[in-house]
Coordinates of C-alpha atoms in Angstrom, one line a residue:
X193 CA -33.3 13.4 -18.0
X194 CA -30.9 10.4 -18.8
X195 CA -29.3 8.6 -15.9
X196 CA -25.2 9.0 -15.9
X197 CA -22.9 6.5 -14.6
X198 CA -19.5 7.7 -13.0
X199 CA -17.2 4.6 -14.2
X200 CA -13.5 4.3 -13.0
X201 CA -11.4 4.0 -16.1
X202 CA -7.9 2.7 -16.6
X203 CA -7.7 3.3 -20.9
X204 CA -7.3 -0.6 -21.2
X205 CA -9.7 -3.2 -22.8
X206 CA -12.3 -4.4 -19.5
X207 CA -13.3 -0.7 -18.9
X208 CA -12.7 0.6 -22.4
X209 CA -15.7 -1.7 -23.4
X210 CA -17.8 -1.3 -19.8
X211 CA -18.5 2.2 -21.5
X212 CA -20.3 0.6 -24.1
X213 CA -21.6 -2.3 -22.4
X214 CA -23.2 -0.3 -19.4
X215 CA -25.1 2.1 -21.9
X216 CA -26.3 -0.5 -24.0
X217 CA -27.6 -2.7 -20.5
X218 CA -29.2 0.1 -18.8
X219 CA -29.7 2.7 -21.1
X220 CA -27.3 5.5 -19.4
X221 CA -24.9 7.8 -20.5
X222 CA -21.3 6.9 -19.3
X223 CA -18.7 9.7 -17.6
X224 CA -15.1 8.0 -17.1
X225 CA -13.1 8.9 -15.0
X226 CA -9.1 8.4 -14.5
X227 CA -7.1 9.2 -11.8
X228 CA -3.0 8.9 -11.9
X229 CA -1.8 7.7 -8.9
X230 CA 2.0 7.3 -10.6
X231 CA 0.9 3.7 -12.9
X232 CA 3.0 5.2 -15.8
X233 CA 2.1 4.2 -18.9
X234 CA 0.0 6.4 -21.4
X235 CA -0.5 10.0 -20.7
X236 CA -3.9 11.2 -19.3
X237 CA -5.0 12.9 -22.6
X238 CA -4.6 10.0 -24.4
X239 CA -6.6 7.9 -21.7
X240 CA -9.2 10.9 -21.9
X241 CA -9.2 10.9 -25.9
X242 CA -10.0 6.9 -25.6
X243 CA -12.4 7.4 -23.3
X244 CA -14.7 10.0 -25.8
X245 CA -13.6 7.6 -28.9
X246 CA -15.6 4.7 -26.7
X247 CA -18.2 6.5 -26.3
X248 CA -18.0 8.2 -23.1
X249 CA -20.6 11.9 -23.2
X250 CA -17.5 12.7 -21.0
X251 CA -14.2 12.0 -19.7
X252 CA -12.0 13.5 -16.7
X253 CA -8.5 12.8 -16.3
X254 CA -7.1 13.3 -12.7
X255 CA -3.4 13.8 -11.2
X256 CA -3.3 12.7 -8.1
X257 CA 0.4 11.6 -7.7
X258 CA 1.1 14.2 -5.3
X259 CA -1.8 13.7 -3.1
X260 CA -1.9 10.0 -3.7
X261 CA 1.6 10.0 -2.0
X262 CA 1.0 12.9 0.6
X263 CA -2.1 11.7 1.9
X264 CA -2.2 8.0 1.4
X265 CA 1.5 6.5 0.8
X266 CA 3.1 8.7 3.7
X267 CA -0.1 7.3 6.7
X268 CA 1.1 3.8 5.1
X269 CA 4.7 4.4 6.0
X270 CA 3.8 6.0 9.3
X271 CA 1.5 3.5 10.7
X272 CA 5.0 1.2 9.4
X273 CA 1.7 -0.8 7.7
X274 CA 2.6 -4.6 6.0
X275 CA -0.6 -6.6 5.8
X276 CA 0.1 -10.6 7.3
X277 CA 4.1 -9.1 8.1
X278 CA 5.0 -8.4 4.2
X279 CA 2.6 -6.7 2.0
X280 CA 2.8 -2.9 1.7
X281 CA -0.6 -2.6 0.9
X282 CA -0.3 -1.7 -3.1
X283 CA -3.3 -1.8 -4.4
X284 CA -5.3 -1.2 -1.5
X285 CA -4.4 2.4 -0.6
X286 CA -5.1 3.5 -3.7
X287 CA -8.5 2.7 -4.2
X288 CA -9.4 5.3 -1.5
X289 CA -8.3 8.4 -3.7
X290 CA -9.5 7.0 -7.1
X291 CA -12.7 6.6 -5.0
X292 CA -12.7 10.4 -3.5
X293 CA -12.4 11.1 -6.9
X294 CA -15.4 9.2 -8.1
X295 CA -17.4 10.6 -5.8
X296 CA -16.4 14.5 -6.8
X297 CA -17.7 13.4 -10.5
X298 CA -20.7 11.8 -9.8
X299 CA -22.0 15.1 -7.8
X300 CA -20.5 16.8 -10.4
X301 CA -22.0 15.4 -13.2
X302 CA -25.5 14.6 -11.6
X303 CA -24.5 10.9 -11.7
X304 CA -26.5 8.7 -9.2
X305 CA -24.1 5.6 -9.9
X306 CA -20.8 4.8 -9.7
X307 CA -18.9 1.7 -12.1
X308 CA -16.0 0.2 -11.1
X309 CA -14.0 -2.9 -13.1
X310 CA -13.5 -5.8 -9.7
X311 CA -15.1 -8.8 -10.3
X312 CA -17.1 -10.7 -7.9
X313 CA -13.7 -13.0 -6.5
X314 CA -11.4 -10.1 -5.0
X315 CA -11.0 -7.5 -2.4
X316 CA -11.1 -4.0 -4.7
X317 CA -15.0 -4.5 -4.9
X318 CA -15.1 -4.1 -1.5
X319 CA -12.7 -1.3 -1.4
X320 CA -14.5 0.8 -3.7
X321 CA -18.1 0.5 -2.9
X322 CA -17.8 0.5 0.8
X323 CA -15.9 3.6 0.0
X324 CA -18.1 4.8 -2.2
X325 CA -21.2 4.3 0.6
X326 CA -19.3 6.1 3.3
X327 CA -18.6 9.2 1.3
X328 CA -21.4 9.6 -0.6
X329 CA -24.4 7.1 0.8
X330 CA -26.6 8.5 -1.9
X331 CA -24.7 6.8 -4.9
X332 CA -25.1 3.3 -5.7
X333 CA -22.6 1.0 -7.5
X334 CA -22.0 -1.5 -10.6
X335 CA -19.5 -3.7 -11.4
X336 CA -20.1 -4.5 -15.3
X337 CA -17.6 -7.7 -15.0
X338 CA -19.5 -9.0 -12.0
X339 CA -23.0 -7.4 -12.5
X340 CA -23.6 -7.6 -15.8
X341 CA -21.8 -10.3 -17.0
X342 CA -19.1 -8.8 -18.8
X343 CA -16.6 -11.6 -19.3
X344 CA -13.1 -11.4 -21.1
X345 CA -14.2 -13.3 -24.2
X346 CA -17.3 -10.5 -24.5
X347 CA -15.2 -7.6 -24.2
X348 CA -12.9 -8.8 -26.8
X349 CA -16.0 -9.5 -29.1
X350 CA -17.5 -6.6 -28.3
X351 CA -14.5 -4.1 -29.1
X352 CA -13.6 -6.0 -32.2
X353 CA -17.4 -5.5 -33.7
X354 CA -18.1 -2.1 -32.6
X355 CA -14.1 -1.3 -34.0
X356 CA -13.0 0.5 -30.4
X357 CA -9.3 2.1 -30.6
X358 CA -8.3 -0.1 -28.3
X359 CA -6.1 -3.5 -28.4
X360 CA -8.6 -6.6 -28.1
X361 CA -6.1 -8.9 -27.2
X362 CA -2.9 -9.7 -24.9
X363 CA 0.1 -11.7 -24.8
X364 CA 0.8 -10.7 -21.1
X365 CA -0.7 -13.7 -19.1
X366 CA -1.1 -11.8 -16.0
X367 CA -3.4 -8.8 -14.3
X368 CA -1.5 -6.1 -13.0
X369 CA -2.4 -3.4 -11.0
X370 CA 0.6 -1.0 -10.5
X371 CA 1.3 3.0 -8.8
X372 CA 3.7 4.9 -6.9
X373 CA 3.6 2.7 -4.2
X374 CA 4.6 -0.8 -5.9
X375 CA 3.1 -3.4 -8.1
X376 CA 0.9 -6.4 -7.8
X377 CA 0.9 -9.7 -10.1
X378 CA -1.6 -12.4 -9.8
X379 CA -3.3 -15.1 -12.2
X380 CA -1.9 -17.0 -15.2
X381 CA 0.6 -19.9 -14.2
X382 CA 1.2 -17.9 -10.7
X383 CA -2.2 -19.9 -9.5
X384 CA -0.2 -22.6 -9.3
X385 CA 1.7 -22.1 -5.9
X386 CA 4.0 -24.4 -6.6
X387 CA 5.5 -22.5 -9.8
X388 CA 8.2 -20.2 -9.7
X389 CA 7.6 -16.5 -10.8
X390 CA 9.8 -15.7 -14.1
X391 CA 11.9 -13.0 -14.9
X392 CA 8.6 -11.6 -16.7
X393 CA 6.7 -11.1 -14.0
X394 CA 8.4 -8.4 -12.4
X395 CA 9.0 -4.8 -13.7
X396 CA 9.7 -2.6 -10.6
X397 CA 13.0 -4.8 -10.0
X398 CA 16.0 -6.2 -11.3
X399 CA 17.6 -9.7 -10.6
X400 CA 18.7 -9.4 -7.0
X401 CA 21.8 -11.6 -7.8
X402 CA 22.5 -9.7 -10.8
X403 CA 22.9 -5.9 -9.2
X404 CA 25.7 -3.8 -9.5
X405 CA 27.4 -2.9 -6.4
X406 CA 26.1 -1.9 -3.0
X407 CA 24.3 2.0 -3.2
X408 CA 24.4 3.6 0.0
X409 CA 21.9 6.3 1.0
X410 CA 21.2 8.4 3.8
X411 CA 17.3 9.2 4.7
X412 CA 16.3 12.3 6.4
X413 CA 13.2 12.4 8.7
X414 CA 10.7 15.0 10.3
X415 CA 8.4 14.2 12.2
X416 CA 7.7 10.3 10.5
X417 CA 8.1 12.2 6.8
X418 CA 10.7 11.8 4.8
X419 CA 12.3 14.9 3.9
X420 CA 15.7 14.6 2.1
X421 CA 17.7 11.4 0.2
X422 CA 21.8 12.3 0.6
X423 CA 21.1 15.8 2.1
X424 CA 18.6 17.1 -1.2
X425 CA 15.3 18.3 0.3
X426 CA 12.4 15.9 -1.6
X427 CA 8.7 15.7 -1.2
X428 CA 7.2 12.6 -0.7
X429 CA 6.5 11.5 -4.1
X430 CA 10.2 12.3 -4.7
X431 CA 10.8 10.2 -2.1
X432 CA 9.3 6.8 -3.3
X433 CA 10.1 7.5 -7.1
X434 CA 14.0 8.3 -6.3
X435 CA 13.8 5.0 -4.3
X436 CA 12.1 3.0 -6.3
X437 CA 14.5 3.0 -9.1
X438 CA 17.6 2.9 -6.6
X439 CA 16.2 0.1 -4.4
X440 CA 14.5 -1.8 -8.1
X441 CA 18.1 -1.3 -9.5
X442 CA 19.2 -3.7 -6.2
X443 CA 15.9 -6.3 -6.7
X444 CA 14.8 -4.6 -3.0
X445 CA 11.1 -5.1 -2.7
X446 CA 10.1 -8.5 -4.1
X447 CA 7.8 -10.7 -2.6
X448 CA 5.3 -14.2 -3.3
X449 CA 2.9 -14.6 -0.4
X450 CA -0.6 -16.4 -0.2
X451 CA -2.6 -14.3 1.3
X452 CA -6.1 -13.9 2.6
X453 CA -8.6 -12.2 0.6
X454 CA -11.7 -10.7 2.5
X455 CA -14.2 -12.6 0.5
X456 CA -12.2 -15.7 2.1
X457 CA -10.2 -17.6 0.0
X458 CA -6.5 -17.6 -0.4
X459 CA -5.0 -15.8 -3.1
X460 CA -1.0 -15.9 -4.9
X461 CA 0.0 -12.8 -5.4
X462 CA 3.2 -11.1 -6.3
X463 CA 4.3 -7.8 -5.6
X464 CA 7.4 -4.9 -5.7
X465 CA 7.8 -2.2 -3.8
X466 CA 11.3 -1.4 -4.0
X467 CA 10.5 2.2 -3.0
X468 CA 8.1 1.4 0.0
X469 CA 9.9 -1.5 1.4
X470 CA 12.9 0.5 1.9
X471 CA 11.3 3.6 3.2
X472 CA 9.4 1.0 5.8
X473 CA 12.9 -0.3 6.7
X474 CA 14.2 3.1 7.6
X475 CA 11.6 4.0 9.0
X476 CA 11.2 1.6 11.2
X477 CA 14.7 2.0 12.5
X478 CA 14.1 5.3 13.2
X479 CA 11.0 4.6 15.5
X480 CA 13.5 2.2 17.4
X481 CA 15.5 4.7 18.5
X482 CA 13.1 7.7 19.2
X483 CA 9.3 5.7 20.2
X484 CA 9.6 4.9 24.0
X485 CA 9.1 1.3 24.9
X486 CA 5.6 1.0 25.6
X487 CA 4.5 3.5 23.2
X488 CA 6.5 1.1 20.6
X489 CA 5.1 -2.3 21.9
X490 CA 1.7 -1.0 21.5
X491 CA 2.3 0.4 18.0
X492 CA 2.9 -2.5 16.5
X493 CA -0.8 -3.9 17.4
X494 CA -1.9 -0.5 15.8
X495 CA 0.2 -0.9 13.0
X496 CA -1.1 -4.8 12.4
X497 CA -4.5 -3.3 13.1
X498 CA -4.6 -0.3 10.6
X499 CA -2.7 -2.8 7.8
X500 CA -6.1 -4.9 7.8
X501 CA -8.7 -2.2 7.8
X502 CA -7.1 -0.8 5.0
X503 CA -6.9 -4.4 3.5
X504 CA -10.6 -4.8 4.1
X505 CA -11.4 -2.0 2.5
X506 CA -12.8 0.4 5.3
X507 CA -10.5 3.9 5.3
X508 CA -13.6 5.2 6.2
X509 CA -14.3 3.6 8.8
X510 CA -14.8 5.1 12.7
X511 CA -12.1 2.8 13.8
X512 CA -9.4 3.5 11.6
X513 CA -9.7 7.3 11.4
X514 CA -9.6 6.6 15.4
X515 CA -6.1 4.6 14.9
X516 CA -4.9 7.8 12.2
X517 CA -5.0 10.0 15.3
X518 CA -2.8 7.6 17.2
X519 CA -0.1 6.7 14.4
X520 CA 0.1 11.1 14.3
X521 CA 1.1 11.2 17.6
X522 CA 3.8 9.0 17.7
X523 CA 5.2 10.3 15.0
X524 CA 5.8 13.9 17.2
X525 CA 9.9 12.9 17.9
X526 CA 10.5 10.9 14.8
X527 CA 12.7 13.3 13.4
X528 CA 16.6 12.2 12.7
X529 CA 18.6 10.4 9.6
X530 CA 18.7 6.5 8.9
X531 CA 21.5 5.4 6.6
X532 CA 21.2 2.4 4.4
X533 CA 22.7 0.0 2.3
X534 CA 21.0 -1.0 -0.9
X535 CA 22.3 -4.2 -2.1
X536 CA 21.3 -7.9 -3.2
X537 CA 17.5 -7.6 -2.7
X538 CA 18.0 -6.3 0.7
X539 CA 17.9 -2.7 2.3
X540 CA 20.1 -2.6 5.1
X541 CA 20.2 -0.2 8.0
X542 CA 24.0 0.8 9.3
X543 CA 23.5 3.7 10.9
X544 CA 21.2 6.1 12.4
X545 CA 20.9 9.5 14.4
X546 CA 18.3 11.7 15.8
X547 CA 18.4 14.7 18.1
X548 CA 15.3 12.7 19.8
X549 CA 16.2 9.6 20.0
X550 CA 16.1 8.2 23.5
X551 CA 19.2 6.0 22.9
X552 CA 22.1 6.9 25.6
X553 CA 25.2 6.0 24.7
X554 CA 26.4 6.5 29.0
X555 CA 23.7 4.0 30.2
X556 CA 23.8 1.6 27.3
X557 CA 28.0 1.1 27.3
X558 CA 29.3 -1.8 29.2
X559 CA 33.3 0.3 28.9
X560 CA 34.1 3.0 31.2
X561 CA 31.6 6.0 31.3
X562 CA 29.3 3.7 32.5
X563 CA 26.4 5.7 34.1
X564 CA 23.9 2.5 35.0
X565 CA 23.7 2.1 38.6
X566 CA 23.9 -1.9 38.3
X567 CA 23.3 -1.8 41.9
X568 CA 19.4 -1.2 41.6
X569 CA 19.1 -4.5 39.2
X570 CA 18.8 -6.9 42.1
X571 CA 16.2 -5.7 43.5
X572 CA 14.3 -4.6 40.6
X573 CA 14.9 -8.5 39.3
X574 CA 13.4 -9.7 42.7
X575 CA 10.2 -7.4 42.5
X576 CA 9.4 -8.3 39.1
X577 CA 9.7 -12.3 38.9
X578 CA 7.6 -12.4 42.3
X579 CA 3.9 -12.7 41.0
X580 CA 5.7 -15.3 38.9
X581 CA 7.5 -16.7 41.8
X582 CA 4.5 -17.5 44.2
X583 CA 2.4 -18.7 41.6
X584 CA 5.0 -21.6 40.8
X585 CA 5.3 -21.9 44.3
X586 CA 1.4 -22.8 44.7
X587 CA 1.5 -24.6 41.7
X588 CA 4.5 -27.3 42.8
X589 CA 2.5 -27.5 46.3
X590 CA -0.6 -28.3 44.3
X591 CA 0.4 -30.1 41.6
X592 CA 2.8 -32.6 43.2

C-alpha cells in the first residue's frame, strides 16, 4: 500500500507545489488539507478544486471559524494573553486547530505523516509538530521548505514546468499570515528595523490619523464571554468580526515590535488586531472591577505565563492545560458591560458596570456617604511597615 502524507494547505504557490514535490521525493500520495479559520480570501471549494488540479489523490476543506473563535480566540481573551505586553498571539493560536484537524485526516485517511509549509527559521514549526506529537505521537512530520529543500526559486520553476493553476509569482514583498483573530507581516524591507511600515503593509486597518469620528460601543459580558455589541446578542466570532471592521475603521490594533522567536533570534514583525486588541481592552477593564485583588495580581503572572506557552508552541502541554483551569475560574463573576470609545488608533474605556463588580461607590467616595472607617488606617499603616521598619532599624545600627 502507498504511504499518504496529510499536508496543511493554504491554495497559494509554497504548498500548491509541496503536493508535487513531496510525491515526487518520497514516492507518496499527498491528501491536503485546509482549514478556515476566518483568512478570507478564496472560498474552500476553490482551494479544494486547486488542491486535486495539483495533484492531490484527495483534498478536505475545513470551517472552523466558529470553533476557531469559541475554543481558541475566546481562552486568548480570557487569560487577557499579549505575548512580551503587545502581541495577541495571531498566528500562534491558530496552529492548534489547523493541527487537530491534521491529525483527524491522517487517521482518517491512513496517513502516517503529516506536511506542514514553516521553514527551518520560525516558531510555526514548532507549533505544529510538537502539536502534532502530543495528539497523535504515532505520526511523524515534514516540512518540504525545510526538509526537502523546497526553496522559493524551485517552487516557482517547478509550477511553471509542470503548468499548475496557480500564480508563480508575486508582487507583494511580504509573507502574511492572517484569521479572525488579526494579521501578521514580516520580511521584505520590514527586516530592516530601522524602516517605517508603508501604508501597504497593513490591511486590517485604516490610517489612525485619517478616521472618521469617534464610534462608541458598549460590550456585554458573561462570565469572561462576550455576549452582545450595543444590546444585539452575538457569538463570539460575531464578536471579533463586528469589531474588527469597527475598531480597523479607527486604525485600533496596529503594532511593530521585535520580538523573540523560540528558535532564538529576534524577529520584526507587524501585526493588526483591531478586533482582539479592543476586546482585550474591555475586557480587561472588566476584570478590574469584578477580580478581587489578589486573585488579579496573580492573574497577570498566569496571563504572561499562558501568552508564552502558546507562543512556544505547547497548547498541549501539562502546564498550560493546568493554567486553562485557572483562567476558567476567574472568569466565574466577570459578567457586566464595558463601554468604549473607538477613535484615533486607540480603544478607550469610559464606562463600565457589573452586578459583580466589587467596586463600592460608599467606601471608595471621599464626599459625604462616606462609609470607610479612616479610623482603622493608623494602625493598619503601623502593622504593615513594621517588618520594614526594624529591618532599617538593624540596618542603620549596622551599617553606620
Amino acid at each position: 500500500m502507498t504511504d499518504r502524507v496529510v499536508l496543511a494547505y493554504s491554495g497559494g504557490l509554497d504548498t500548491s507545489v509541496a503536493i508535487g514535490w513531496i510525491a515526487e521525493r518520497t514516492g507518496a500520495e499527498v491528501v491536503a488539507v485546509a482549514v478556515d479559520v476566518g483568512q478570507g480570501g478564496e472560498d474552500l471549494e476553490t482551494i479544494r478544486e486547486r488542491a486535486l488540479a495539483c495533484g492531490a489523490v484527495e483534498a478536505e476543506v475545513a470551517d472552523a471559524r466558529d470553533e476557531f473563535a469559541d475554543e481558541y480566540c475566546l481562552p486568548a481573551l480570557q487569560a487577557g494573553a499579549l505575548y512580551m505586553d503587545r502581541y495577541p498571539l495571531v498566528s500562534a493560536i491558530s496552529r492548534p486547530v489547523i493541527v487537530k484537524h491534521l491529525v483527524a485526516a491522517a487517521r482518517q485517511h491512513g496517513a502516517s505523516v503529516v506536511a506542514h509549509g514553516c521553514t527551518g527559521k520560525g516558531n510555526d514549526q514548532v507549533r505544529f509538530e510538537v502539536g502534532i506529537q502530543s495528539l497523535a505521537p504515532e505520526l511523524s512530520c515534514i516540512a518540504p521548505v525545510r526538509d526537502l529543500a523546497l526553496t522559493r526559486d524551485k517552487a516557482i520553476e517547478f509550477a511553471t514546468s509542470r503548468e499548475l493553476p496557480i500564480e508563480t509569482t508575486k508582487n507583494n514583498p511580504f509573507s502574511i499570515d492572517q484569521n479572525v483573530w488579526g494579521r501578521a507581516v514580516e520580511t521584505g524591507f520590514l527586516e530592516d528595523i530601522w524602516n517605517a511600515p508603508t501604508k501597504d503593509v497593513y490591511s486590517y486597518t485604516e490610517e489612525p490619523g485619517q478616521s472618521p469620528g469617534p464610534d462608541e460601543l458598549v460590550l456585554e459580558f458573561e462570565r469572561g464571554v462576550p455576549v452582545a455589541i450595543d444590546g444585539r446578542r452575538v457569538t463570539v466570532l460575531q464578536a471579533i468580526e463586528e469589531l474588527n471592521q469597527r475598531a480597523g475603521a479607527q486604525g485600533v490594533g496596529r503594532i511593530d515590535m521585535v520580538e523573540d522567536r523560540l528558535v532564538g533570534i529576534k524577529s520584526r514583525e507587524v501585526y493588526e488586531a483591531p478586533g482582539a486588541i479592543a476586546l482585550l481592552t474591555a475586557h480587561e477593564e472588566l476584570e478590574n472591577v469584578t477580580l478581587e485583588r489578589e486573585l488579579a495580581r496573580f492573574k497577570r503572572g498566569v496571563s504572561q505565563r499562558w501568552a508564552e506557552l502558546v507562543y512556544d508552541g505547547l497548547w498541549f502541554s501539562p502546564l498550560k492545560r493546568a493554567l486553562d483551569v485557572f483562567v476558567a475560574e476567574s472568569q466565574r463573576h466577570v459578567t457586566g458591560e464595558v463601554r468604549l470609545v473607538l477613535h484615533g488608533g486607540r480603544a478607550v474605556v469610559t464606562g463600565r458596570r457589573s452586578e459583580t463588580s466589587l467596586y463600592d461607590f460608599s467606601l471608595a467616595t471621599y464626599d459625604s456617604g462616606d462609609t470607610f472607617d479612616q479610623s482603622l488606617a493608623k494602625g493598619f499603616v503601623d502593622i504593615w511597615g513594621l517588618s520594614s521598619k526594624i529591618a532599617s532599624g538593624r540596618d542603620q545600627r549596622t551599617d553606620g
